[in-house]
Amino acid sequence: MAPSILAADFGALAQAVREIDAETDWLHVDVMDGHFVPNVSIGPPVVRSLRPYSTRFFDCHLMMSEPGRYLEAFVRAGADGCTVHVEVGSTATLIDEAKSLGLRIGLAANPDTPFRQVAPFLGDVDLLLLMTVFPGFGGQNFIGDVMDKVSEARREIDANDLDLDLEVDGGIDATTAPIAVRAGANVLVAGSAIFGAASPRDAARSLREAALANR
Ligand code: DX5
Ligand code: ZN
């Protein structure tokens, strides 16, 4: 479970992070640069400010055209992993840079990016993030067509015995989480379904139960 703080109240982020802590494995931090995506969110200073409030893995999703310029700032701020988009290019260089900084590195693909674009890098990354919405905004509908790509990735990971997490992000709720898990995902990002609920902690617990029950 990787709750996305994008859907939390930015005026009370520390409280949101603390409240969700018991039901969180990772904390998903959505970073938007207003260029790769048509929206602006948060960056390293917020990661730094939240770091004392959580011991969880900080999973930073860099929706940025030039993520390489900021990797070091994220490490210094307390990020554990950074995920860059394959669509921005320079993937091999970004992977090397992230590794040299001691980061866990993820590679993300938009819903319309084919599996063959990420396939060559699977042996070199720690995580593959397959977007189930077009990045930029929370609260969008899950794109079920992406499940074919999730299954393809799962087959490839298992066939080659790769040590890789397979994460889905966008429109994940108690209905879609089991679908993604059945297709092969093992990390679920959820924003609205958790922080939009009256009790984010209960919502996260229910989401996990729904995902596990329907495997
Ligand atoms: C979308 C972000 C997602 C988003 C998910 O650009 O990458 O992480 O916060 O939000 P929900 O769960 O509301 O679709
Ligand atoms: Zn995200």
mmCIF file of C-alpha atoms and ligand atoms in Angstrom:
data_model
loop_
_atom_site.group_PDB
_atom_site.id
_atom_site.type_symbol
_atom_site.label_atom_id
_atom_site.label_comp_id
_atom_site.label_asym_id
_atom_site.label_seq_id
_atom_site.Cartn_x
_atom_site.Cartn_y
_atom_site.Cartn_z
ATOM 1 C CA MET A 1 0.000 0.000 0.000
ATOM 2 C CA ALA A 2 1.369 3.330 -1.086
ATOM 3 C CA PRO A 3 -1.052 6.113 -0.156
ATOM 4 C CA SER A 4 -0.587 9.163 -2.367
ATOM 5 C CA ILE A 5 -0.440 12.354 -0.353
ATOM 6 C CA LEU A 6 -1.532 14.279 -3.444
ATOM 7 C CA ALA A 7 -5.094 13.696 -2.264
ATOM 8 C CA ALA A 8 -4.414 14.820 1.318
ATOM 9 C CA ASP A 9 -4.976 18.316 2.676
ATOM 10 C CA PHE A 10 -1.710 20.132 1.893
ATOM 11 C CA GLY A 11 -2.358 22.380 4.875
ATOM 12 C CA ALA A 12 -2.183 19.399 7.210
ATOM 13 C CA LEU A 13 0.189 16.974 5.513
ATOM 14 C CA ALA A 14 2.131 15.959 8.590
ATOM 15 C CA GLN A 15 -1.095 15.019 10.335
ATOM 16 C CA ALA A 16 -2.240 13.045 7.290
ATOM 17 C CA VAL A 17 1.031 11.149 7.154
ATOM 18 C CA ARG A 18 0.891 10.303 10.842
ATOM 19 C CA GLU A 19 -2.724 9.253 10.713
ATOM 20 C CA ILE A 20 -2.175 6.815 7.879
ATOM 21 C CA ASP A 21 1.103 5.439 9.199
ATOM 22 C CA ALA A 22 -0.123 2.114 10.603
ATOM 23 C CA GLU A 23 -1.704 1.131 7.287
ATOM 24 C CA THR A 24 1.118 2.340 5.077
ATOM 25 C CA ASP A 25 4.020 0.416 3.585
ATOM 26 C CA TRP A 26 5.259 3.213 1.368
ATOM 27 C CA LEU A 27 4.291 6.848 1.156
ATOM 28 C CA HIS A 28 3.765 7.945 -2.436
ATOM 29 C CA VAL A 29 4.866 11.518 -3.148
ATOM 30 C CA ASP A 30 3.634 12.924 -6.457
ATOM 31 C CA VAL A 31 5.980 15.537 -7.845
ATOM 32 C CA MET A 32 4.638 17.535 -10.792
ATOM 33 C CA ASP A 33 6.642 20.141 -12.646
ATOM 34 C CA GLY A 34 3.990 21.921 -14.727
ATOM 35 C CA HIS A 35 5.835 20.807 -17.852
ATOM 36 C CA PHE A 36 5.817 17.014 -18.133
ATOM 37 C CA VAL A 37 2.294 17.244 -16.720
ATOM 38 C CA PRO A 38 -0.042 20.246 -16.751
ATOM 39 C CA ASN A 39 -0.010 20.636 -12.998
ATOM 40 C CA VAL A 40 2.351 21.673 -10.211
ATOM 41 C CA SER A 41 2.474 19.944 -6.833
ATOM 42 C CA ILE A 42 5.324 19.581 -4.362
ATOM 43 C CA GLY A 43 9.060 19.016 -4.265
ATOM 44 C CA PRO A 44 12.077 18.290 -2.053
ATOM 45 C CA PRO A 45 11.288 20.871 0.682
ATOM 46 C CA VAL A 46 8.014 19.105 1.434
ATOM 47 C CA VAL A 47 9.746 15.720 1.494
ATOM 48 C CA ARG A 48 12.228 17.164 3.954
ATOM 49 C CA SER A 49 9.481 18.578 6.158
ATOM 50 C CA LEU A 50 7.544 15.305 6.190
ATOM 51 C CA ARG A 51 10.548 13.081 6.836
ATOM 52 C CA PRO A 52 10.452 13.403 10.655
ATOM 53 C CA TYR A 53 6.816 12.288 10.703
ATOM 54 C CA SER A 54 7.272 8.890 9.078
ATOM 55 C CA THR A 55 9.684 5.997 9.060
ATOM 56 C CA ARG A 56 8.094 4.544 5.925
ATOM 57 C CA PHE A 57 9.666 4.238 2.513
ATOM 58 C CA PHE A 58 9.244 7.536 0.645
ATOM 59 C CA ASP A 59 8.323 6.606 -2.922
ATOM 60 C CA CYS A 60 8.752 9.779 -4.985
ATOM 61 C CA HIS A 61 7.047 9.770 -8.366
ATOM 62 C CA LEU A 62 8.792 12.386 -10.469
ATOM 63 C CA MET A 63 6.412 13.607 -13.150
ATOM 64 C CA MET A 64 9.093 15.914 -14.457
ATOM 65 C CA SER A 65 10.724 16.584 -17.808
ATOM 66 C CA GLU A 66 14.163 16.869 -16.225
ATOM 67 C CA PRO A 67 14.188 14.613 -13.176
ATOM 68 C CA GLY A 68 17.977 14.280 -13.287
ATOM 69 C CA ARG A 69 18.354 17.860 -12.095
ATOM 70 C CA TYR A 70 16.561 17.050 -8.856
ATOM 71 C CA LEU A 71 17.586 13.524 -7.856
ATOM 72 C CA GLU A 72 20.254 14.735 -5.463
ATOM 73 C CA ALA A 73 17.863 17.208 -3.846
ATOM 74 C CA PHE A 74 15.382 14.389 -3.263
ATOM 75 C CA VAL A 75 18.027 12.179 -1.681
ATOM 76 C CA ARG A 76 19.130 14.984 0.606
ATOM 77 C CA ALA A 77 15.522 15.647 1.552
ATOM 78 C CA GLY A 78 15.025 12.017 2.605
ATOM 79 C CA ALA A 79 13.564 10.212 -0.407
ATOM 80 C CA ASP A 80 14.122 6.447 -0.410
ATOM 81 C CA GLY A 81 13.167 5.841 -4.004
ATOM 82 C CA CYS A 82 12.578 8.003 -7.047
ATOM 83 C CA THR A 83 10.638 6.973 -10.113
ATOM 84 C CA VAL A 84 11.310 8.666 -13.436
ATOM 85 C CA HIS A 85 9.179 8.454 -16.569
ATOM 86 C CA VAL A 86 10.511 6.547 -19.566
ATOM 87 C CA GLU A 87 8.874 9.133 -21.848
ATOM 88 C CA VAL A 88 11.421 11.812 -20.859
ATOM 89 C CA GLY A 89 14.348 9.818 -22.290
ATOM 90 C CA SER A 90 17.946 9.506 -21.021
ATOM 91 C CA THR A 91 16.696 6.501 -19.072
ATOM 92 C CA ALA A 92 20.016 4.655 -18.761
ATOM 93 C CA THR A 93 21.757 7.817 -17.518
ATOM 94 C CA LEU A 94 19.010 8.552 -15.005
ATOM 95 C CA ILE A 95 19.160 4.993 -13.677
ATOM 96 C CA ASP A 96 22.934 5.255 -13.194
ATOM 97 C CA GLU A 97 22.645 8.640 -11.498
ATOM 98 C CA ALA A 98 19.962 7.453 -9.118
ATOM 99 C CA LYS A 99 21.932 4.350 -8.208
ATOM 100 C CA SER A 100 25.098 6.313 -7.571
ATOM 101 C CA LEU A 101 23.110 8.444 -5.146
ATOM 102 C CA GLY A 102 21.972 5.310 -3.305
ATOM 103 C CA LEU A 103 18.366 5.685 -4.378
ATOM 104 C CA ARG A 104 16.039 2.870 -5.212
ATOM 105 C CA ILE A 105 15.109 3.630 -8.804
ATOM 106 C CA GLY A 106 11.762 3.185 -10.502
ATOM 107 C CA LEU A 107 10.736 3.534 -14.112
ATOM 108 C CA ALA A 108 7.234 4.752 -14.979
ATOM 109 C CA ALA A 109 5.198 4.420 -18.160
ATOM 110 C CA ASN A 110 2.055 6.290 -19.152
ATOM 111 C CA PRO A 111 -1.052 4.313 -20.132
ATOM 112 C CA ASP A 112 -0.327 4.674 -23.850
ATOM 113 C CA THR A 113 3.378 3.846 -23.623
ATOM 114 C CA PRO A 114 4.003 0.306 -24.869
ATOM 115 C CA PHE A 115 5.681 -2.328 -22.728
ATOM 116 C CA ARG A 116 8.536 -2.637 -25.214
ATOM 117 C CA GLN A 117 9.700 0.849 -24.223
ATOM 118 C CA VAL A 118 10.386 -0.167 -20.607
ATOM 119 C CA ALA A 119 11.311 -3.816 -21.235
ATOM 120 C CA PRO A 120 15.033 -3.188 -21.942
ATOM 121 C CA PHE A 121 15.487 -1.588 -18.502
ATOM 122 C CA LEU A 122 13.747 -4.139 -16.302
ATOM 123 C CA GLY A 123 16.986 -5.761 -15.189
ATOM 124 C CA ASP A 124 18.367 -2.395 -14.063
ATOM 125 C CA VAL A 125 15.550 -0.901 -12.014
ATOM 126 C CA ASP A 126 13.956 -1.698 -8.658
ATOM 127 C CA LEU A 127 10.418 -0.826 -9.640
ATOM 128 C CA LEU A 128 8.200 -0.591 -12.673
ATOM 129 C CA LEU A 129 5.297 1.837 -12.353
ATOM 130 C CA LEU A 130 2.534 1.315 -14.872
ATOM 131 C CA MET A 131 0.198 4.310 -14.798
ATOM 132 C CA THR A 132 -3.494 3.437 -14.793
ATOM 133 C CA VAL A 133 -4.437 7.078 -15.493
ATOM 134 C CA PHE A 134 -2.697 9.789 -17.483
ATOM 135 C CA PRO A 135 -0.507 11.515 -14.898
ATOM 136 C CA GLY A 136 -1.221 15.021 -13.698
ATOM 137 C CA PHE A 137 -4.296 14.797 -11.520
ATOM 138 C CA GLY A 138 -5.773 12.704 -8.756
ATOM 139 C CA GLY A 139 -9.322 11.410 -8.824
ATOM 140 C CA GLN A 140 -9.385 10.082 -12.395
ATOM 141 C CA ASN A 141 -10.929 6.823 -13.574
ATOM 142 C CA PHE A 142 -8.857 3.635 -13.697
ATOM 143 C CA ILE A 143 -7.948 2.652 -17.269
ATOM 144 C CA GLY A 144 -8.574 -1.091 -17.351
ATOM 145 C CA ASP A 145 -6.852 -1.541 -20.711
ATOM 146 C CA VAL A 146 -3.518 -1.126 -18.922
ATOM 147 C CA MET A 147 -4.022 -4.540 -17.264
ATOM 148 C CA ASP A 148 -2.756 -6.321 -20.385
ATOM 149 C CA LYS A 149 0.524 -4.437 -19.941
ATOM 150 C CA VAL A 150 0.604 -5.262 -16.218
ATOM 151 C CA SER A 151 0.167 -8.970 -17.037
ATOM 152 C CA GLU A 152 2.861 -8.767 -19.687
ATOM 153 C CA ALA A 153 5.246 -7.134 -17.218
ATOM 154 C CA ARG A 154 4.433 -9.727 -14.548
ATOM 155 C CA ARG A 155 5.149 -12.576 -16.986
ATOM 156 C CA GLU A 156 8.469 -11.014 -17.969
ATOM 157 C CA ILE A 157 9.485 -10.383 -14.339
ATOM 158 C CA ASP A 158 8.653 -13.928 -13.273
ATOM 159 C CA ALA A 159 10.115 -15.604 -16.354
ATOM 160 C CA ASN A 160 13.445 -13.880 -15.766
ATOM 161 C CA ASP A 161 13.298 -14.082 -11.988
ATOM 162 C CA LEU A 162 13.760 -10.314 -11.694
ATOM 163 C CA ASP A 163 13.796 -8.608 -8.332
ATOM 164 C CA LEU A 164 11.371 -5.848 -9.218
ATOM 165 C CA ASP A 165 8.258 -4.308 -7.720
ATOM 166 C CA LEU A 166 5.322 -3.763 -10.040
ATOM 167 C CA GLU A 167 3.331 -0.706 -9.046
ATOM 168 C CA VAL A 168 0.071 0.691 -10.419
ATOM 169 C CA ASP A 169 -1.064 4.263 -9.895
ATOM 170 C CA GLY A 170 -4.333 6.002 -10.698
ATOM 171 C CA GLY A 171 -7.959 5.252 -9.953
ATOM 172 C CA ILE A 172 -7.141 2.479 -7.482
ATOM 173 C CA ASP A 173 -10.017 1.721 -5.094
ATOM 174 C CA ALA A 174 -11.595 -1.344 -3.496
ATOM 175 C CA THR A 175 -13.029 -2.379 -6.871
ATOM 176 C CA THR A 176 -9.980 -1.830 -9.057
ATOM 177 C CA ALA A 177 -7.262 -2.879 -6.564
ATOM 178 C CA PRO A 178 -8.122 -6.596 -6.864
ATOM 179 C CA ILE A 179 -8.141 -6.316 -10.660
ATOM 180 C CA ALA A 180 -4.634 -4.838 -10.612
ATOM 181 C CA VAL A 181 -3.404 -7.446 -8.129
ATOM 182 C CA ARG A 182 -4.816 -10.277 -10.230
ATOM 183 C CA ALA A 183 -3.013 -8.857 -13.264
ATOM 184 C CA GLY A 184 0.242 -8.992 -11.291
ATOM 185 C CA ALA A 185 0.752 -5.698 -9.470
ATOM 186 C CA ASN A 186 2.232 -5.881 -5.955
ATOM 187 C CA VAL A 187 2.330 -2.174 -5.021
ATOM 188 C CA LEU A 188 -0.858 -0.130 -5.112
ATOM 189 C CA VAL A 189 -0.870 3.657 -5.084
ATOM 190 C CA ALA A 190 -4.122 5.220 -3.963
ATOM 191 C CA GLY A 191 -4.903 8.862 -3.365
ATOM 192 C CA SER A 192 -8.584 9.749 -3.435
ATOM 193 C CA ALA A 193 -9.762 6.339 -2.249
ATOM 194 C CA ILE A 194 -7.737 6.851 0.944
ATOM 195 C CA PHE A 195 -7.498 10.556 1.692
ATOM 196 C CA GLY A 196 -10.927 11.310 0.272
ATOM 197 C CA ALA A 197 -12.493 8.970 2.840
ATOM 198 C CA ALA A 198 -13.823 10.061 6.220
ATOM 199 C CA SER A 199 -11.231 7.822 7.853
ATOM 200 C CA PRO A 200 -8.145 7.453 5.659
ATOM 201 C CA ARG A 201 -6.774 4.770 7.953
ATOM 202 C CA ASP A 202 -9.913 2.627 7.690
ATOM 203 C CA ALA A 203 -10.036 3.198 3.946
ATOM 204 C CA ALA A 204 -6.425 2.052 3.552
ATOM 205 C CA ARG A 205 -7.130 -1.053 5.624
ATOM 206 C CA SER A 206 -10.216 -1.919 3.562
ATOM 207 C CA LEU A 207 -8.307 -1.392 0.361
ATOM 208 C CA ARG A 208 -5.570 -3.759 1.456
ATOM 209 C CA GLU A 209 -8.131 -6.355 2.526
ATOM 210 C CA ALA A 210 -9.983 -6.065 -0.790
ATOM 211 C CA ALA A 211 -6.744 -6.460 -2.717
ATOM 212 C CA LEU A 212 -5.634 -9.509 -0.740
ATOM 213 C CA ALA A 213 -9.021 -11.210 -0.559
ATOM 214 C CA ASN A 214 -9.450 -11.352 -4.301
ATOM 215 C CA ARG A 215 -6.077 -12.696 -5.295
HETATM 216 C C1 DX5 B 1 -1.494 10.962 -10.858
HETATM 217 C C2 DX5 B 1 -0.637 10.612 -9.680
HETATM 218 C C3 DX5 B 1 -1.271 9.652 -8.776
HETATM 219 C C4 DX5 B 1 -2.499 10.172 -8.090
HETATM 220 C C5 DX5 B 1 -3.414 9.038 -7.839
HETATM 221 O O1 DX5 B 1 -0.824 11.870 -11.645
HETATM 222 O O2 DX5 B 1 0.576 10.051 -10.116
HETATM 223 O O3 DX5 B 1 -0.354 9.150 -7.814
HETATM 224 O O4 DX5 B 1 -2.231 10.803 -6.871
HETATM 225 O O5 DX5 B 1 -4.591 9.551 -7.353
HETATM 226 P P1 DX5 B 1 -5.944 8.720 -7.344
HETATM 227 O O6 DX5 B 1 -5.715 7.534 -6.483
HETATM 228 O O7 DX5 B 1 -6.909 9.692 -6.807
HETATM 229 O O8 DX5 B 1 -6.203 8.335 -8.785
HETATM 230 ZN ZN ZN B 2 1.894 8.948 -8.607
#
